Each structure stands twice: as C-alpha cells, then as structure tokens.
mmCIF file of C-alpha atoms and ligand atoms in Angstrom:
data_model
loop_
_atom_site.group_PDB
_atom_site.id
_atom_site.type_symbol
_atom_site.label_atom_id
_atom_site.label_comp_id
_atom_site.label_asym_id
_atom_site.label_seq_id
_atom_site.Cartn_x
_atom_site.Cartn_y
_atom_site.Cartn_z
ATOM 1 C CA MET Q 91 22.664 -42.990 -28.821
ATOM 2 C CA LYS Q 92 19.272 -41.336 -28.963
ATOM 3 C CA CYS Q 93 18.080 -38.721 -31.460
ATOM 4 C CA THR Q 94 18.421 -35.139 -29.751
ATOM 5 C CA ARG Q 95 14.999 -34.386 -31.253
ATOM 6 C CA CYS Q 96 12.730 -37.256 -31.144
ATOM 7 C CA LYS Q 97 14.467 -39.464 -28.786
ATOM 8 C CA ILE Q 98 14.262 -42.614 -31.150
ATOM 9 C CA PRO Q 99 17.628 -44.394 -31.837
ATOM 10 C CA ALA Q 100 19.957 -42.218 -33.975
ATOM 11 C CA VAL Q 101 21.906 -42.961 -37.011
ATOM 12 C CA VAL Q 102 23.995 -40.200 -37.401
ATOM 13 C CA ALA Q 103 26.300 -38.132 -34.607
ATOM 14 C CA LEU Q 104 27.449 -34.643 -35.197
ATOM 15 C CA PRO Q 105 29.629 -33.417 -32.414
ATOM 16 C CA SER Q 106 30.248 -30.093 -34.258
ATOM 17 C CA HIS Q 107 26.547 -29.456 -33.191
ATOM 18 C CA ASN Q 108 26.623 -31.399 -30.237
ATOM 19 C CA ALA Q 109 23.783 -33.487 -31.569
ATOM 20 C CA ALA Q 110 22.437 -36.633 -32.966
ATOM 21 C CA PHE Q 111 19.690 -37.439 -35.349
ATOM 22 C CA CYS Q 112 17.565 -40.232 -36.639
ATOM 23 C CA LYS Q 113 16.823 -40.059 -40.480
ATOM 24 C CA ASP Q 114 13.871 -37.753 -40.464
ATOM 25 C CA CYS Q 115 15.205 -35.581 -38.031
ATOM 26 C CA TYR Q 116 18.490 -35.396 -40.007
ATOM 27 C CA LEU Q 117 16.961 -34.239 -43.081
ATOM 28 C CA LEU Q 118 15.210 -31.598 -41.291
ATOM 29 C CA PHE Q 119 18.178 -30.462 -39.647
ATOM 30 C CA ALA Q 120 19.910 -30.300 -43.153
ATOM 31 C CA GLN Q 121 17.113 -28.495 -44.591
ATOM 32 C CA ARG Q 122 17.128 -25.864 -41.643
ATOM 33 C CA LEU Q 123 20.691 -25.138 -42.185
ATOM 34 C CA VAL Q 124 20.013 -24.538 -45.879
ATOM 35 C CA GLU Q 125 17.287 -22.441 -45.182
ATOM 36 C CA ARG Q 126 19.235 -20.259 -42.443
ATOM 37 C CA ALA Q 127 22.002 -19.834 -45.118
ATOM 38 C CA ILE Q 128 19.281 -18.551 -47.559
ATOM 39 C CA LYS Q 129 17.572 -16.224 -45.202
ATOM 40 C CA GLU Q 130 20.431 -14.681 -43.370
ATOM 41 C CA HIS Q 131 22.315 -13.962 -46.442
ATOM 42 C CA GLN Q 132 19.613 -12.982 -48.509
ATOM 43 C CA MET Q 133 20.576 -15.507 -51.442
ATOM 44 C CA CYS Q 134 17.464 -16.250 -53.260
ATOM 45 C CA ASP Q 135 13.362 -16.155 -53.045
ATOM 46 C CA HIS Q 136 10.581 -18.337 -54.779
ATOM 47 C CA ALA Q 137 10.621 -15.507 -57.873
ATOM 48 C CA ASP Q 138 14.145 -16.092 -58.604
ATOM 49 C CA ARG Q 139 14.920 -18.340 -61.914
ATOM 50 C CA ILE Q 140 17.804 -20.443 -60.103
ATOM 51 C CA LEU Q 141 20.681 -22.018 -62.311
ATOM 52 C CA VAL Q 142 22.145 -24.789 -60.172
ATOM 53 C CA ALA Q 143 26.116 -25.815 -61.317
ATOM 54 C CA ILE Q 144 25.269 -29.677 -61.310
ATOM 55 C CA SER Q 145 28.964 -31.581 -61.149
ATOM 56 C CA GLY Q 146 27.395 -34.881 -60.504
ATOM 57 C CA GLY Q 147 29.250 -35.061 -57.256
ATOM 58 C CA LYS Q 148 27.557 -34.883 -53.710
ATOM 59 C CA ASP Q 149 27.330 -31.435 -53.159
ATOM 60 C CA SER Q 150 25.538 -30.000 -56.052
ATOM 61 C CA LEU Q 151 23.343 -33.013 -56.095
ATOM 62 C CA ALA Q 152 22.261 -32.533 -52.394
ATOM 63 C CA LEU Q 153 22.194 -28.876 -53.256
ATOM 64 C CA SER Q 154 19.759 -29.335 -56.052
ATOM 65 C CA TRP Q 155 17.589 -31.924 -54.135
ATOM 66 C CA GLN Q 156 17.162 -29.612 -51.164
ATOM 67 C CA LEU Q 157 16.162 -26.619 -53.440
ATOM 68 C CA LYS Q 158 13.910 -28.486 -55.519
ATOM 69 C CA THR Q 159 12.164 -30.035 -52.099
ATOM 70 C CA LEU Q 160 12.104 -26.391 -50.934
ATOM 71 C CA GLY Q 161 10.369 -25.312 -53.958
ATOM 72 C CA TYR Q 162 12.626 -22.867 -55.838
ATOM 73 C CA ASP Q 163 12.428 -22.740 -59.487
ATOM 74 C CA ILE Q 164 15.691 -24.434 -60.480
ATOM 75 C CA SER Q 165 17.519 -25.670 -63.724
ATOM 76 C CA GLY Q 166 21.063 -27.519 -64.003
ATOM 77 C CA LEU Q 167 23.824 -26.716 -66.059
ATOM 78 C CA HIS Q 168 26.558 -29.487 -66.231
ATOM 79 C CA ILE Q 169 29.891 -28.547 -67.896
ATOM 80 C CA ASP Q 170 31.193 -31.705 -69.695
ATOM 81 C CA LEU Q 171 35.024 -30.898 -69.075
ATOM 82 C CA GLY Q 172 36.162 -33.534 -71.899
ATOM 83 C CA ILE Q 173 38.516 -35.348 -68.966
ATOM 84 C CA PRO Q 174 38.506 -38.812 -70.488
ATOM 85 C CA GLU Q 175 38.931 -40.682 -66.914
ATOM 86 C CA SER Q 176 36.134 -38.778 -65.125
ATOM 87 C CA SER Q 177 33.856 -36.291 -67.264
ATOM 88 C CA PRO Q 178 31.771 -39.245 -68.824
ATOM 89 C CA ILE Q 179 30.739 -40.728 -65.100
ATOM 90 C CA ALA Q 180 30.047 -37.233 -63.979
ATOM 91 C CA ARG Q 181 27.802 -36.263 -66.678
ATOM 92 C CA GLN Q 182 26.095 -39.621 -66.224
ATOM 93 C CA TYR Q 183 25.373 -39.109 -62.684
ATOM 94 C CA SER Q 184 24.162 -35.496 -63.498
ATOM 95 C CA GLU Q 185 21.983 -36.469 -66.284
ATOM 96 C CA ARG Q 186 20.309 -39.380 -64.152
ATOM 97 C CA PHE Q 187 19.784 -37.341 -61.304
ATOM 98 C CA CYS Q 188 17.959 -34.856 -63.167
ATOM 99 C CA ASP Q 189 15.948 -37.322 -65.245
ATOM 100 C CA LYS Q 190 14.711 -38.602 -61.823
ATOM 101 C CA TYR Q 191 13.664 -35.265 -60.019
ATOM 102 C CA GLU Q 192 12.209 -33.666 -63.056
ATOM 103 C CA ILE Q 193 14.950 -30.782 -63.285
ATOM 104 C CA PRO Q 194 15.531 -29.421 -66.639
ATOM 105 C CA LEU Q 195 19.367 -30.006 -67.527
ATOM 106 C CA HIS Q 196 21.495 -28.067 -70.032
ATOM 107 C CA VAL Q 197 24.747 -29.458 -70.716
ATOM 108 C CA LEU Q 198 27.870 -27.546 -72.175
ATOM 109 C CA GLN Q 199 30.359 -29.882 -73.707
ATOM 110 C CA MET Q 200 33.768 -28.444 -73.720
ATOM 111 C CA THR Q 201 35.271 -31.021 -76.453
ATOM 112 C CA ASP Q 202 32.851 -28.874 -78.859
ATOM 113 C CA LEU Q 203 34.196 -25.658 -78.014
ATOM 114 C CA HIS Q 204 37.843 -26.664 -78.495
ATOM 115 C CA LEU Q 205 38.252 -26.328 -74.935
ATOM 116 C CA SER Q 206 38.477 -30.003 -73.555
ATOM 117 C CA MET Q 207 40.838 -30.139 -70.338
ATOM 118 C CA LYS Q 208 42.594 -32.959 -71.596
ATOM 119 C CA GLU Q 209 43.823 -30.790 -74.597
ATOM 120 C CA VAL Q 210 44.054 -27.815 -72.712
ATOM 121 C CA LYS Q 211 46.397 -29.435 -70.270
ATOM 122 C CA LYS Q 212 48.916 -30.193 -72.978
ATOM 123 C CA ARG Q 213 48.997 -26.531 -74.302
ATOM 124 C CA VAL Q 214 49.241 -24.407 -71.375
ATOM 125 C CA LYS Q 215 51.719 -24.059 -68.685
ATOM 126 C CA ARG Q 216 49.394 -22.421 -65.842
ATOM 127 C CA PRO Q 217 48.000 -24.890 -63.443
ATOM 128 C CA ILE Q 218 45.275 -26.829 -64.968
ATOM 129 C CA CYS Q 219 42.892 -26.392 -61.854
ATOM 130 C CA SER Q 220 43.177 -22.631 -62.070
ATOM 131 C CA VAL Q 221 42.551 -22.795 -65.867
ATOM 132 C CA CYS Q 222 39.359 -25.391 -65.614
ATOM 133 C CA GLY Q 223 37.920 -23.003 -62.537
ATOM 134 C CA GLN Q 224 38.337 -19.957 -64.782
ATOM 135 C CA VAL Q 225 36.408 -21.788 -67.766
ATOM 136 C CA LYS Q 226 33.695 -23.260 -65.498
ATOM 137 C CA ARG Q 227 33.220 -19.818 -63.820
ATOM 138 C CA TYR Q 228 32.880 -18.338 -67.534
ATOM 139 C CA PHE Q 229 30.165 -20.629 -68.650
ATOM 140 C CA PHE Q 230 28.209 -20.633 -65.436
ATOM 141 C CA ASN Q 231 27.929 -16.999 -65.657
ATOM 142 C CA LYS Q 232 27.752 -16.459 -69.561
ATOM 143 C CA PHE Q 233 24.779 -19.234 -69.675
ATOM 144 C CA ALA Q 234 23.086 -17.441 -66.372
ATOM 145 C CA VAL Q 235 23.219 -14.033 -68.192
ATOM 146 C CA GLU Q 236 22.147 -15.263 -71.685
ATOM 147 C CA ASN Q 237 19.248 -17.011 -70.572
ATOM 148 C CA GLN Q 238 17.790 -14.767 -67.970
ATOM 149 C CA PHE Q 239 18.791 -16.951 -64.821
ATOM 150 C CA SER Q 240 18.726 -14.343 -61.691
ATOM 151 C CA VAL Q 241 21.046 -16.500 -59.528
ATOM 152 C CA VAL Q 242 23.927 -19.257 -60.123
ATOM 153 C CA ALA Q 243 23.965 -21.734 -57.226
ATOM 154 C CA THR Q 244 27.189 -23.791 -56.766
ATOM 155 C CA GLY Q 245 27.437 -26.771 -54.308
ATOM 156 C CA HIS Q 246 30.432 -25.245 -52.114
ATOM 157 C CA ASN Q 247 30.497 -26.685 -48.615
ATOM 158 C CA LEU Q 248 31.897 -25.781 -45.137
ATOM 159 C CA ASP Q 249 34.945 -27.515 -45.764
ATOM 160 C CA ASP Q 250 35.685 -25.975 -49.252
ATOM 161 C CA GLU Q 251 34.988 -22.519 -47.965
ATOM 162 C CA THR Q 252 37.011 -22.799 -44.941
ATOM 163 C CA SER Q 253 40.090 -24.453 -46.879
ATOM 164 C CA ARG Q 254 39.717 -21.700 -49.159
ATOM 165 C CA LEU Q 255 39.599 -18.923 -46.299
ATOM 166 C CA LEU Q 256 42.741 -20.539 -44.550
ATOM 167 C CA ALA Q 257 44.685 -21.013 -47.642
ATOM 168 C CA ASN Q 258 44.087 -17.301 -48.411
ATOM 169 C CA VAL Q 259 44.986 -16.058 -44.930
ATOM 170 C CA MET Q 260 48.186 -17.943 -44.977
ATOM 171 C CA ARG Q 261 49.061 -16.043 -48.230
ATOM 172 C CA TRP Q 262 47.458 -12.794 -46.705
ATOM 173 C CA ASP Q 263 46.088 -12.509 -50.407
ATOM 174 C CA MET Q 264 43.889 -9.634 -49.964
ATOM 175 C CA ASP Q 265 41.919 -9.517 -53.090
ATOM 176 C CA TYR Q 266 40.372 -13.120 -52.622
ATOM 177 C CA LEU Q 267 39.934 -12.529 -48.996
ATOM 178 C CA HIS Q 268 37.784 -9.589 -50.040
ATOM 179 C CA ASP Q 269 35.850 -11.601 -52.534
ATOM 180 C CA LEU Q 270 35.123 -14.565 -50.339
ATOM 181 C CA GLY Q 271 31.701 -15.383 -48.967
ATOM 182 C CA PRO Q 272 28.625 -17.353 -49.773
ATOM 183 C CA VAL Q 273 26.995 -14.537 -51.779
ATOM 184 C CA MET Q 274 28.635 -12.477 -54.593
ATOM 185 C CA PRO Q 275 25.807 -9.775 -55.775
ATOM 186 C CA ALA Q 276 25.158 -9.457 -59.240
ATOM 187 C CA LYS Q 277 27.170 -6.806 -61.110
ATOM 188 C CA LYS Q 278 28.189 -5.514 -64.369
ATOM 189 C CA GLY Q 279 27.474 -8.243 -66.556
ATOM 190 C CA PHE Q 280 27.951 -10.741 -63.630
ATOM 191 C CA ALA Q 281 25.014 -13.015 -62.414
ATOM 192 C CA LYS Q 282 24.468 -13.151 -58.611
ATOM 193 C CA LYS Q 283 26.360 -16.106 -57.204
ATOM 194 C CA ILE Q 284 25.233 -18.019 -54.098
ATOM 195 C CA LYS Q 285 26.542 -21.093 -51.892
ATOM 196 C CA PRO Q 286 23.788 -22.256 -50.112
ATOM 197 C CA LEU Q 287 25.272 -25.468 -48.512
ATOM 198 C CA PHE Q 288 28.244 -23.533 -46.842
ATOM 199 C CA ARG Q 289 26.707 -24.381 -43.268
ATOM 200 C CA LEU Q 290 27.122 -28.142 -43.910
ATOM 201 C CA SER Q 291 30.461 -29.880 -43.863
ATOM 202 C CA GLU Q 292 31.434 -32.606 -46.397
ATOM 203 C CA PHE Q 293 30.490 -35.268 -44.314
ATOM 204 C CA GLU Q 294 27.025 -33.650 -43.833
ATOM 205 C CA THR Q 295 26.417 -33.145 -47.417
ATOM 206 C CA ALA Q 296 27.474 -36.883 -47.989
ATOM 207 C CA ASN Q 297 25.115 -38.017 -44.921
ATOM 208 C CA LEU Q 298 22.067 -36.001 -46.690
ATOM 209 C CA CYS Q 299 22.799 -37.780 -50.036
ATOM 210 C CA PHE Q 300 23.057 -41.492 -48.368
ATOM 211 C CA LEU Q 301 19.609 -40.611 -46.014
ATOM 212 C CA ALA Q 302 17.730 -38.915 -48.937
ATOM 213 C CA GLY Q 303 18.684 -41.723 -51.254
ATOM 214 C CA ILE Q 304 20.705 -39.440 -53.729
ATOM 215 C CA ASP Q 305 22.860 -41.595 -55.743
ATOM 216 C CA TYR Q 306 25.958 -39.393 -56.543
ATOM 217 C CA GLY Q 307 28.801 -40.022 -58.544
ATOM 218 C CA TYR Q 308 32.426 -40.242 -57.471
ATOM 219 C CA ALA Q 309 34.813 -39.345 -60.188
ATOM 220 C CA PRO Q 310 38.126 -37.525 -58.816
ATOM 221 C CA CYS Q 311 39.816 -35.423 -61.279
ATOM 222 C CA PRO Q 312 42.870 -36.990 -62.312
ATOM 223 C CA TYR Q 313 44.592 -33.766 -62.549
ATOM 224 C CA SER Q 314 43.769 -32.263 -59.122
ATOM 225 C CA SER Q 315 46.368 -34.135 -56.903
ATOM 226 C CA LYS Q 316 48.774 -30.857 -56.558
ATOM 227 C CA ALA Q 317 46.096 -28.379 -55.573
ATOM 228 C CA SER Q 318 46.873 -26.956 -52.191
ATOM 229 C CA PHE Q 319 43.207 -26.802 -50.706
ATOM 230 C CA PRO Q 320 43.137 -30.717 -49.413
ATOM 231 C CA VAL Q 321 46.116 -30.062 -47.103
ATOM 232 C CA TYR Q 322 44.214 -27.142 -45.542
ATOM 233 C CA LYS Q 323 41.078 -29.273 -45.491
ATOM 234 C CA ASN Q 324 42.855 -31.938 -43.892
ATOM 235 C CA LEU Q 325 44.356 -29.472 -40.962
ATOM 236 C CA LEU Q 326 40.728 -28.014 -40.351
ATOM 237 C CA LEU Q 327 39.302 -31.459 -40.123
ATOM 238 C CA ASP Q 328 42.192 -32.436 -37.549
ATOM 239 C CA LEU Q 329 41.252 -29.336 -35.524
ATOM 240 C CA GLU Q 330 37.432 -29.871 -35.861
ATOM 241 C CA ASP Q 331 37.991 -33.583 -34.174
ATOM 242 C CA ILE Q 332 39.646 -31.744 -31.235
ATOM 243 C CA GLN Q 333 37.475 -28.657 -31.284
ATOM 244 C CA PRO Q 334 34.050 -29.358 -32.584
ATOM 245 C CA GLY Q 335 32.608 -26.486 -34.319
ATOM 246 C CA ARG Q 336 35.780 -24.609 -34.721
ATOM 247 C CA LYS Q 337 35.277 -24.668 -38.707
ATOM 248 C CA ILE Q 338 32.084 -22.682 -38.575
ATOM 249 C CA HIS Q 339 32.660 -20.210 -35.965
ATOM 250 C CA PHE Q 340 35.900 -19.427 -38.104
ATOM 251 C CA TYR Q 341 34.018 -18.953 -41.486
ATOM 252 C CA ASP Q 342 31.107 -16.901 -39.359
ATOM 253 C CA GLY Q 343 33.840 -14.819 -37.658
ATOM 254 C CA PHE Q 344 35.226 -14.070 -40.700
ATOM 255 C CA LEU Q 345 32.087 -12.814 -42.580
ATOM 256 C CA LYS Q 346 31.005 -11.090 -39.441
ATOM 257 C CA ARG Q 347 34.390 -9.358 -38.327
ATOM 258 C CA GLY Q 348 37.153 -10.276 -40.446
ATOM 259 C CA ARG Q 349 36.058 -9.658 -44.112
ATOM 260 C CA LYS Q 350 35.438 -5.764 -43.790
ATOM 261 C CA GLY Q 351 39.225 -5.534 -42.974
ATOM 262 C CA PHE Q 352 39.998 -6.487 -46.755
ATOM 263 C CA MET Q 353 37.799 -4.176 -48.321
ATOM 264 C CA PRO Q 354 39.730 -2.144 -50.922
ATOM 265 C CA MET Q 355 41.143 1.381 -49.626
ATOM 266 C CA ASP Q 356 39.392 3.032 -52.457
ATOM 267 C CA ASP Q 357 35.964 2.123 -53.686
ATOM 268 C CA GLU Q 358 36.698 2.686 -57.253
ATOM 269 C CA ASP Q 359 35.997 -0.641 -59.169
ATOM 270 C CA ILE Q 360 38.631 -1.975 -61.680
ATOM 271 C CA THR Q 361 36.877 -0.755 -65.022
ATOM 272 C CA VAL Q 362 35.350 -3.491 -67.034
ATOM 273 C CA HIS Q 363 34.428 -3.566 -70.566
ATOM 274 C CA PRO Q 364 32.494 -6.327 -72.955
ATOM 275 C CA CYS Q 365 35.232 -8.885 -74.264
ATOM 276 C CA VAL Q 366 35.656 -7.615 -78.257
ATOM 277 C CA GLU Q 367 35.026 -11.317 -78.891
ATOM 278 C CA CYS Q 368 32.388 -12.733 -76.895
ATOM 279 C CA GLY Q 369 31.206 -9.698 -74.994
ATOM 280 C CA TYR Q 370 31.788 -11.290 -71.387
ATOM 281 C CA PRO Q 371 32.695 -8.467 -68.886
ATOM 282 C CA THR Q 372 36.899 -7.902 -68.816
ATOM 283 C CA SER Q 373 39.623 -5.604 -67.551
ATOM 284 C CA THR Q 374 41.372 -6.227 -70.952
ATOM 285 C CA GLY Q 375 40.406 -6.227 -74.403
ATOM 286 C CA GLN Q 376 39.848 -9.859 -74.964
ATOM 287 C CA CYS Q 377 38.550 -12.101 -71.932
ATOM 288 C CA GLY Q 378 40.828 -14.771 -70.411
ATOM 289 C CA VAL Q 379 38.422 -17.364 -72.111
ATOM 290 C CA CYS Q 380 39.068 -16.208 -75.500
ATOM 291 C CA ARG Q 381 42.533 -15.693 -75.013
ATOM 292 C CA LEU Q 382 42.600 -19.738 -74.014
ATOM 293 C CA ARG Q 383 40.590 -20.299 -77.179
ATOM 294 C CA SER Q 384 43.037 -18.470 -79.192
ATOM 295 C CA THR Q 385 45.943 -20.420 -77.945
ATOM 296 C CA MET Q 386 43.895 -23.589 -78.641
ATOM 297 C CA SER Q 387 43.236 -23.045 -82.319
HETATM 298 P P1 AMP N 134 34.836 -28.252 -57.138
HETATM 299 O O1 AMP N 134 35.193 -26.839 -57.608
HETATM 300 O O2 AMP N 134 34.943 -29.167 -58.152
HETATM 301 O O3 AMP N 134 34.869 -28.062 -55.672
HETATM 302 O O4 AMP N 134 33.351 -27.759 -57.437
HETATM 303 C C1 AMP N 134 32.403 -26.628 -56.751
HETATM 304 C C2 AMP N 134 31.038 -26.559 -57.172
HETATM 305 O O5 AMP N 134 31.314 -25.955 -58.647
HETATM 306 C C3 AMP N 134 30.330 -27.754 -57.409
HETATM 307 O O6 AMP N 134 29.565 -28.023 -56.187
HETATM 308 C C4 AMP N 134 29.276 -27.556 -58.484
HETATM 309 O O7 AMP N 134 28.204 -26.947 -58.194
HETATM 310 C C5 AMP N 134 30.365 -26.670 -59.469
HETATM 311 N N1 AMP N 134 30.938 -27.637 -60.411
HETATM 312 C C6 AMP N 134 32.166 -28.105 -60.478
HETATM 313 N N2 AMP N 134 32.451 -28.695 -61.570
HETATM 314 C C7 AMP N 134 31.335 -28.605 -62.258
HETATM 315 C C8 AMP N 134 30.832 -29.123 -63.658
HETATM 316 N N3 AMP N 134 31.711 -29.752 -64.407
HETATM 317 N N4 AMP N 134 29.810 -28.763 -64.203
HETATM 318 C C9 AMP N 134 28.899 -27.871 -63.252
HETATM 319 N N5 AMP N 134 29.148 -27.459 -62.101
HETATM 320 C C10 AMP N 134 30.106 -27.696 -61.582
HETATM 321 FE FE1 FES N 135 39.116 -29.121 -63.662
HETATM 322 FE FE2 FES N 135 40.321 -31.206 -62.726
HETATM 323 S S1 FES N 135 38.042 -30.800 -62.545
HETATM 324 S S2 FES N 135 41.259 -29.589 -63.790
HETATM 325 ZN ZN1 ZN N 136 35.684 -13.339 -74.640
#
C-alpha cells in the first residue's frame, strides 16, 4: 500500500476517503480537514481568543494540538467532574498535555462547587449523563463569557455528530435537529461554539494523536454505559464499512439540505433573562445549574 500523495509506503488506509497516507501526508490531510471545516463554516480566525474544552481524551487533545499548530490563540478549560474512577486520570492527561505544549489551562473543580457527579448521581433522579452535559455546557459558556473568550471549541468528531443526528432523526426531535451543527453563533449571553473536528472520524482523530505523538488518556466514564448514542455509533460504523464515505455524506447533506426543514415556524426566540442567582441566560427565573445546586445543598 502506497501513500496516495507521495507514493512512499503508507501507514494508514482510509477507505472513506479512498486514500492511504504516510505519516507526514496523513498529518497534512488531517490538518486540511480541520482548516476546511473552519473556513467553510467561518468558525474562527486568528484574532479570536479561543477557549478549548479539554477533557484529556483523544479528541480534545487532537483539537488543541491542531489549533495550536495552526497558530490560533487558544487556552484550555478542564472540568474536573469529581468522578473518582475517571476524573483524576482525565485531569492528569489534560495538565500534562497543556504543560508540554505551553497552552494555558484553567481547571474548574466540581467538588469545590458541591457539584461532583459522584454526589449529583446520588441525589438526582434524571439520567446522570444529561445532568453532567448540562453542567459542562454551563461552565464552558460561563467561563468563556466572563473571561472574554470569543469562541468555545469542543472536540466533537464525525462519529459524535452523526450518531447524535441519527438518534434525533429516529425520535424526530425537532428542537435538537434544528440546533445540531458544527457552529452555534453567539447570542444573548451565550458564547459562539464550534466543532472543528467534525470532518474527522474517531479513528482519524485517534490516528492523528498516534502519528503526532500526543499522549491521550482513556478513562471511560463509569456512569455512561446506558447512553443511547453508542448504539447509533456502532450502526453507523457498520454502514460505513459497507458504504465508505456514508457518514460524512449523511452529515453534509443534513447541513446543506435537511436542517432548514427543522427551523422553528415562527422566528420568535424564547425570551431569556439572566438567572436571578448567577446571571446565566435562562427562560425561567433560576437556571438549571442553580436549581441543581439548591438540590445539592
Ligand atoms: P463528550 O461529551 O464526552 O463526548 O465530549 C465532547 C467534548 O466535550 C470533548 O471533546 C471536549 O471538548 C468536551 N469535554 C468533555 N468533557 C470535558 C471535561 N470534563 N472538561 C472539559 N471539556 C470536556
Ligand atoms: Fe458525565 Fe459520565 S462524564 S456522566
Ligand atoms: Zn443560575
């Protein structure tokens, strides 16, 4: 197997792209996918102060490495969720990576805020993953807005995005379908959010880490076994095996042709006000995280 670009022996085959690459050409290929995503969706430019949500896993580390390599102004935010089995490992990988690549890293410790997921799980009836997702989104946004970051970047990859899309299509969840995409513009107290890795599959980001020498952590969340997305992820992986390229066509097609069908009928936005306790935008008096905190105290 030869590299599609330079014809020396290839180290990775990518049936989805009908290509194979040597190490250097793979790194260039991955970089171009990120540059393309940023450009075609006007995600950010070199004047932006970008806050990268760094979990310590392969996606957020590959994203940080790639944005840093491309010369963007980035800082990291790690949320230490207070899950004894996984959080210390995730934090350690995040800190080690940011030290090595001289990326400023901010850490928010949920235990200090009485929001450790270990305790939340004991007290709250809702599925823990959805509470945890809400808490993470809250702090990504709050930290960005309060510290003058213009953009929040997360490491969601093509498998994350397509499995979420398929899950929401299966439920015909109109609100989620309308909000799905690689960019959420800034509005009313919410920072702009971007997903520059959306063109790379999980395999491709893992490969990027491996070939770029990025040491990433694997600390699966002990609570997330019941999440439904892995089912859709596996279905899509099987489909991709039979029809290489299917995932990105599904997602690109949704962005180009499908999504507009899910826009709300009236363009009246839900009215949002600052939360009475923390100032976070909310449609009720007290935001979801402040309500959670009152349950916990
Ligand atoms: P997940 O929802 O775990 O698939 O993560 C999606 C993205 O959210 C990751 O690629 C990170 O950018 C971000 N993220 C997840 N967990 C954390 C965390 N504990 N701290 C900071 N960012 C996170
Ligand atoms: Fe949040 Fe598992 S990482 S519940
Ligand atoms: Zn609040």
